[in-house]
CSV table of C-alpha atoms in Angstrom, one decimal:
chain,number,residue,atom,x,y,z
F,113,GLN,CA,-9.8,8.8,7.6
F,114,LYS,CA,-9.7,5.2,8.7
F,115,GLU,CA,-6.9,4.2,10.9
F,116,VAL,CA,-5.5,1.0,12.2
F,117,GLU,CA,-3.1,1.1,15.1
F,118,GLN,CA,-0.9,-1.7,16.4
F,119,ASN,CA,1.3,-1.9,19.4
F,120,SER,CA,4.6,-0.5,18.2
F,121,GLY,CA,6.9,-3.3,19.3
F,122,PRO,CA,9.2,-4.9,18.7
F,123,LEU,CA,7.9,-7.7,20.8
F,124,SER,CA,10.3,-10.3,22.1
F,125,VAL,CA,9.2,-13.6,23.7
F,126,PRO,CA,11.0,-16.8,24.7
F,127,GLU,CA,10.2,-20.0,22.8
F,128,GLY,CA,7.2,-21.7,24.2
F,129,ALA,CA,5.6,-18.5,25.5
F,130,ILE,CA,2.4,-16.8,24.5
F,131,ALA,CA,2.8,-13.8,22.2
F,132,SER,CA,0.0,-11.2,22.3
F,133,LEU,CA,-0.5,-8.8,19.5
F,134,ASN,CA,-3.0,-6.0,19.6
F,135,CYS,CA,-4.8,-3.7,17.2
F,136,THR,CA,-7.3,-1.0,17.4
F,137,TYR,CA,-9.3,0.6,14.5
F,138,SER,CA,-11.1,3.8,14.1
F,139,ASP,CA,-14.0,3.0,11.7
F,140,ARG,CA,-16.8,1.6,13.8
F,141,GLY,CA,-18.5,0.3,10.6
F,142,SER,CA,-15.7,-2.1,9.9
F,143,GLN,CA,-16.9,-5.6,9.5
F,144,SER,CA,-13.9,-7.9,8.6
F,145,PHE,CA,-10.6,-8.2,10.4
F,146,PHE,CA,-7.5,-10.0,9.4
F,147,TRP,CA,-4.0,-10.9,10.6
F,148,TYR,CA,-1.3,-11.3,8.1
F,149,ARG,CA,2.2,-12.6,8.8
F,150,GLN,CA,5.1,-11.1,6.8
F,151,TYR,CA,8.6,-12.5,6.9
F,152,SER,CA,11.4,-10.2,6.1
F,153,GLY,CA,11.6,-9.6,2.4
F,154,LYS,CA,8.5,-11.6,1.7
F,155,SER,CA,4.9,-10.7,1.0
F,156,PRO,CA,2.1,-10.9,3.6
F,157,GLU,CA,0.4,-14.3,4.3
F,158,LEU,CA,-3.1,-14.4,5.6
F,159,ILE,CA,-3.2,-16.4,8.9
F,160,MET,CA,-6.5,-15.4,10.5
F,161,SER,CA,-9.8,-13.9,9.6
F,162,ILE,CA,-12.5,-12.9,12.1
F,163,TYR,CA,-15.9,-11.4,11.5
F,164,SER,CA,-17.9,-11.6,14.8
F,165,ASN,CA,-17.2,-10.8,18.4
F,166,GLY,CA,-15.4,-13.3,20.4
F,167,ASP,CA,-12.6,-15.7,19.9
F,168,LYS,CA,-11.6,-17.8,16.9
F,169,GLU,CA,-9.0,-20.5,17.2
F,170,ASP,CA,-6.9,-22.1,14.5
F,171,GLY,CA,-4.1,-24.3,15.8
F,172,ARG,CA,-1.8,-22.2,17.9
F,173,PHE,CA,-3.4,-19.0,16.8
F,174,THR,CA,-6.4,-17.3,18.5
F,175,ALA,CA,-7.9,-14.1,17.2
F,176,GLN,CA,-10.1,-12.1,19.5
F,177,LEU,CA,-12.5,-9.4,18.4
F,178,ASN,CA,-14.4,-6.8,20.4
F,179,LYS,CA,-16.3,-4.5,18.2
F,180,ALA,CA,-17.6,-2.3,21.0
F,181,SER,CA,-14.0,-1.5,22.0
F,182,GLN,CA,-12.9,-1.5,18.4
F,183,TYR,CA,-10.2,-3.9,19.3
F,184,VAL,CA,-8.8,-7.1,17.7
F,185,SER,CA,-5.9,-9.2,19.0
F,186,LEU,CA,-3.9,-12.2,18.0
F,187,LEU,CA,-2.5,-14.7,20.5
F,188,ILE,CA,0.2,-17.1,19.5
F,189,ARG,CA,0.5,-20.0,21.9
F,190,ASP,CA,3.7,-22.1,22.2
F,191,SER,CA,5.6,-19.5,20.2
F,192,GLN,CA,8.3,-20.9,17.9
F,193,PRO,CA,11.3,-19.2,16.4
F,194,SER,CA,9.6,-19.7,13.0
F,195,ASP,CA,6.9,-17.3,14.2
F,196,SER,CA,9.4,-14.5,14.2
F,197,ALA,CA,8.0,-12.1,11.6
F,198,THR,CA,6.0,-8.8,11.3
F,199,TYR,CA,2.3,-9.2,12.0
F,200,LEU,CA,0.0,-6.9,10.2
F,201,CYS,CA,-3.5,-6.2,11.3
F,202,ALA,CA,-5.9,-5.3,8.5
F,203,VAL,CA,-9.5,-4.1,8.6
F,204,THR,CA,-12.2,-3.7,5.9
F,205,GLY,CA,-15.9,-3.6,5.3
F,206,GLY,CA,-18.3,-0.9,6.3
F,207,SER,CA,-18.3,1.5,3.5
F,208,ASN,CA,-15.9,-0.3,1.2
F,209,TYR,CA,-13.9,-3.4,0.5
F,210,LYS,CA,-10.4,-2.0,0.7
F,211,LEU,CA,-8.0,-3.3,3.3
F,212,THR,CA,-6.5,-0.8,5.7
F,213,PHE,CA,-3.3,-2.0,7.3
F,214,GLY,CA,-1.7,-1.2,10.5
F,215,LYS,CA,2.1,-0.5,10.5
F,216,GLY,CA,2.8,-4.0,11.9
F,217,THR,CA,4.4,-5.4,15.0
F,218,LEU,CA,7.7,-7.2,14.7
F,219,LEU,CA,7.7,-10.3,16.8
F,220,THR,CA,10.9,-12.1,17.7
F,221,VAL,CA,10.8,-15.5,19.4
F,222,ASN,CA,14.0,-16.4,21.1
F,223,PRO,CA,15.2,-20.0,21.3
U,267,GLY,CA,-6.7,-19.6,-0.2
U,268,ALA,CA,-5.6,-18.6,-3.6
U,269,VAL,CA,-2.4,-19.0,-5.6
U,270,VAL,CA,-0.9,-15.9,-7.0
U,271,SER,CA,2.3,-15.5,-9.0
U,272,GLN,CA,4.2,-12.4,-9.9
U,273,HIS,CA,6.9,-11.8,-12.5
U,274,PRO,CA,9.6,-10.8,-12.2
U,275,SER,CA,10.5,-11.3,-8.6
U,276,ARG,CA,13.2,-8.7,-8.8
U,277,VAL,CA,14.2,-6.1,-11.3
U,278,ILE,CA,16.8,-3.4,-11.6
U,279,CYS,CA,16.3,-0.7,-14.2
U,280,LYS,CA,17.8,2.6,-15.1
U,281,SER,CA,16.2,5.9,-14.4
U,282,GLY,CA,13.8,6.9,-17.2
U,283,THR,CA,13.0,3.4,-18.4
U,284,SER,CA,9.7,1.6,-18.0
U,285,VAL,CA,9.1,-1.7,-16.2
U,286,LYS,CA,6.2,-4.1,-16.5
U,287,ILE,CA,5.2,-6.4,-13.6
U,288,GLU,CA,2.8,-9.3,-14.1
U,289,CYS,CA,0.4,-10.7,-11.6
U,290,ARG,CA,-1.3,-14.0,-12.3
U,291,SER,CA,-4.1,-15.7,-10.5
U,292,LEU,CA,-3.3,-19.4,-10.9
U,293,ASP,CA,-6.3,-21.2,-9.5
U,294,PHE,CA,-9.4,-19.0,-10.0
U,295,GLN,CA,-10.7,-16.3,-12.2
U,296,ALA,CA,-10.1,-12.9,-10.6
U,297,THR,CA,-12.4,-10.0,-11.7
U,298,THR,CA,-10.7,-7.8,-9.1
U,299,MET,CA,-7.0,-7.5,-8.2
U,300,PHE,CA,-5.2,-5.0,-6.1
U,301,TRP,CA,-1.8,-3.4,-6.4
U,302,TYR,CA,0.2,-2.4,-3.3
U,303,ARG,CA,3.5,-0.7,-2.7
U,304,GLN,CA,5.6,-1.2,0.4
U,305,PHE,CA,8.6,0.9,1.3
U,306,PRO,CA,11.2,-0.4,3.8
U,307,LYS,CA,9.9,-0.7,7.3
U,308,GLN,CA,6.6,0.6,6.3
U,309,SER,CA,3.2,-1.0,5.9
U,310,LEU,CA,1.4,-1.7,2.7
U,311,MET,CA,-0.2,1.1,0.8
U,312,LEU,CA,-2.9,0.4,-1.7
U,313,MET,CA,-2.1,1.9,-5.1
U,314,ALA,CA,-5.0,0.9,-7.2
U,315,THR,CA,-7.8,-1.6,-7.7
U,316,SER,CA,-7.6,-3.4,-11.0
U,317,ASN,CA,-10.9,-4.5,-12.6
U,318,GLU,CA,-11.1,-7.0,-15.5
U,319,GLY,CA,-12.2,-5.3,-18.6
U,320,SER,CA,-12.4,-1.8,-17.2
U,321,LYS,CA,-10.2,1.0,-16.1
U,322,ALA,CA,-8.3,0.7,-12.8
U,323,THR,CA,-9.3,2.8,-9.8
U,324,TYR,CA,-6.4,4.7,-8.3
U,325,GLU,CA,-5.9,5.8,-4.8
U,326,GLN,CA,-5.5,9.5,-4.0
U,327,GLY,CA,-2.0,10.6,-4.7
U,328,VAL,CA,-1.1,7.8,-7.1
U,329,GLU,CA,-0.3,9.0,-10.6
U,330,LYS,CA,-2.4,7.0,-13.1
U,331,ASP,CA,-0.2,8.0,-16.0
U,332,LYS,CA,2.9,6.8,-14.3
U,333,PHE,CA,1.5,3.5,-13.0
U,334,LEU,CA,-0.4,2.0,-15.8
U,335,ILE,CA,-2.6,-1.0,-14.9
U,336,ASN,CA,-4.1,-3.4,-17.4
U,337,HIS,CA,-6.4,-6.2,-16.4
U,338,ALA,CA,-7.1,-7.7,-19.8
U,339,SER,CA,-8.1,-11.2,-18.6
U,340,LEU,CA,-9.5,-12.9,-15.6
U,341,THR,CA,-6.1,-14.3,-14.6
U,342,LEU,CA,-3.7,-11.5,-15.5
U,343,SER,CA,-3.2,-8.0,-14.3
U,344,THR,CA,-0.1,-5.9,-15.2
U,345,LEU,CA,1.4,-2.9,-13.6
U,346,THR,CA,3.8,-0.8,-15.7
U,347,VAL,CA,5.9,1.8,-14.0
U,348,THR,CA,6.7,4.4,-16.7
U,349,SER,CA,9.7,6.6,-16.7
U,350,ALA,CA,10.9,5.1,-13.4
U,351,HIS,CA,12.9,7.2,-11.0
U,352,PRO,CA,14.9,6.1,-7.9
U,353,GLU,CA,12.0,7.2,-5.7
U,354,ASP,CA,9.9,4.5,-7.4
U,355,SER,CA,12.2,1.8,-5.9
U,356,SER,CA,9.9,-0.3,-3.7
U,357,PHE,CA,8.3,-3.7,-3.1
U,358,TYR,CA,5.3,-4.0,-5.4
U,359,ILE,CA,2.7,-6.6,-4.4
U,360,CYS,CA,-0.5,-7.7,-6.0
U,361,SER,CA,-3.4,-9.4,-4.4
U,362,VAL,CA,-6.5,-11.2,-5.4
U,363,TRP,CA,-10.0,-11.3,-3.9
U,364,PRO,CA,-11.4,-14.8,-4.5
U,365,ARG,CA,-14.5,-14.6,-2.4
U,366,GLN,CA,-15.8,-11.1,-2.3
U,367,ALA,CA,-18.3,-11.9,0.5
U,368,THR,CA,-15.4,-12.5,2.9
U,369,TYR,CA,-13.1,-9.6,1.9
U,370,GLU,CA,-10.1,-11.9,2.2
U,371,GLN,CA,-7.2,-10.9,0.0
U,372,TYR,CA,-4.3,-13.2,-0.9
U,373,PHE,CA,-1.0,-11.8,-2.0
U,374,GLY,CA,1.5,-12.6,-4.6
U,375,PRO,CA,5.1,-13.0,-3.7
U,376,GLY,CA,5.9,-9.4,-4.7
U,377,THR,CA,8.3,-7.7,-7.1
U,378,ARG,CA,11.3,-5.8,-5.8
U,379,LEU,CA,12.0,-2.8,-8.1
U,380,THR,CA,15.3,-1.0,-7.9
U,381,VAL,CA,15.8,2.1,-10.1
U,382,THR,CA,19.4,3.2,-10.5
């Protein structure tokens, strides 16, 4: 059974700091990796996709993928209180197209 | 991205009644949509894959006769919770898959169902 594990959190960082969110996955055949942000009471919003080893940057967000270690991370630079949310790691590809989600990490950015 | 709407956003119903939730893809034609359920403080669980013009594919443990899915057009999929019970109270979210090569899914705003 495919599993996606995230650091349990909650994670609390001061405003302006770097928040680091981690995720590991069990299916070595996984090909596509996503980070979703979910505010309390809302649905998930796709913020990053990454498909190949290395780093991918988009504004204050950087996703890092290491397929050999089956590890994907999300760095949020210059964290803002508006970044306070649950971050969901999702993985797919390999044998099918379905997204497998981790349980999420709750991030709180303190002003 | 993709723009997805859901209706209603919130519904309260009595035990034993049925509730229909609509999911609309507003800016492209979606041959495939997904339905998820999320209980409080838990992650998303895929319920079923909705395919336009054919029967939905349900995940293991999801009762297809209880959760009826109809994907009659390229922009609309509906989920009907039949004979709802309090344990069906949950956050139901649909998603669309606009570019199948990338596997990216975009979610609707969700429907919060409360069964009393």
